[in-house]
CSV table of C-alpha atoms in Angstrom, one decimal:
chain,number,residue,atom,x,y,z
P,265,MET,CA,4.9,36.7,7.6
P,266,LYS,CA,2.4,34.3,9.1
P,267,ARG,CA,0.8,35.3,12.4
P,268,PRO,CA,1.1,32.8,15.1
P,269,THR,CA,-2.3,31.3,16.0
P,270,THR,CA,-3.5,31.0,19.6
P,271,ARG,CA,-5.2,27.9,20.8
P,272,PRO,CA,-8.6,28.3,22.5
P,273,THR,CA,-7.0,27.2,25.8
P,274,ASP,CA,-4.5,30.1,25.5
P,275,ARG,CA,-7.3,32.6,25.1
P,276,ILE,CA,-9.1,31.2,28.1
P,277,PHE,CA,-5.9,31.3,30.2
P,278,GLN,CA,-5.3,34.9,29.1
P,279,ARG,CA,-8.9,35.9,29.9
P,280,GLU,CA,-8.7,34.3,33.4
P,281,LEU,CA,-5.3,35.9,34.0
P,282,LEU,CA,-6.5,39.3,33.1
P,283,LYS,CA,-9.6,38.9,35.3
P,284,SER,CA,-7.5,37.9,38.3
P,285,LEU,CA,-5.1,40.8,37.8
P,286,GLN,CA,-8.0,43.2,37.6
P,287,GLU,CA,-9.5,41.8,40.8
P,288,GLU,CA,-6.1,42.1,42.6
P,289,ARG,CA,-5.7,45.7,41.4
P,290,SER,CA,-9.2,46.5,42.7
P,291,VAL,CA,-8.4,45.1,46.1
P,292,ILE,CA,-5.1,47.0,46.3
P,293,ILE,CA,-6.8,50.3,45.3
P,294,THR,CA,-9.7,49.8,47.7
P,295,GLU,CA,-7.4,49.0,50.6
P,296,GLY,CA,-5.6,52.3,50.2
P,297,LEU,CA,-8.7,54.5,50.1
P,298,PRO,CA,-9.1,54.8,54.0
P,299,GLU,CA,-5.5,56.0,54.3
P,300,ILE,CA,-6.1,58.6,51.5
P,301,ALA,CA,-9.3,59.8,53.2
P,302,ARG,CA,-7.5,60.2,56.6
P,303,ALA,CA,-4.7,62.2,54.9
P,304,LEU,CA,-7.2,64.5,53.2
P,305,ARG,CA,-9.1,65.1,56.4
P,306,ALA,CA,-5.9,65.8,58.3
P,307,LYS,CA,-4.8,68.5,55.8
P,308,PRO,CA,-7.7,69.9,53.8
P,309,PHE,CA,-7.0,71.9,50.6
P,310,CYS,CA,-6.5,75.6,51.3
P,311,PRO,CA,-6.0,77.7,48.1
P,312,HIS,CA,-3.7,80.6,47.9
P,313,PRO,CA,-5.3,83.9,48.6
P,314,LEU,CA,-4.9,84.9,44.9
P,315,PHE,CA,-6.8,81.8,43.8
P,316,ARG,CA,-10.0,81.7,45.9
P,317,THR,CA,-12.3,80.7,43.0
P,318,ARG,CA,-14.3,77.5,43.1
P,319,HIS,CA,-12.0,76.0,40.6
P,320,ALA,CA,-8.7,76.9,42.3
P,321,GLN,CA,-7.9,73.3,43.1
P,322,THR,CA,-8.5,72.3,39.4
P,323,LEU,CA,-6.3,75.1,38.1
P,324,MET,CA,-3.5,74.4,40.5
P,325,GLY,CA,-3.6,70.7,39.8
P,326,TYR,CA,-3.3,71.4,36.1
P,327,ALA,CA,-0.4,73.8,36.7
P,328,TRP,CA,1.4,71.4,39.0
């Protein structure tokens, strides 16, 4: 079966589309960071008394 060939203009379009989508995603993620920071400051992580090690958050995140 013969593979369809792409024209150079198709590759340029795909590259530009991918670039614009990555930029949009970056903006969306960056805009949400202050809200996440506020939520984390409002309710800091407090480990269960049985899990007071320095890696409690890592262990609980894995188990969740």
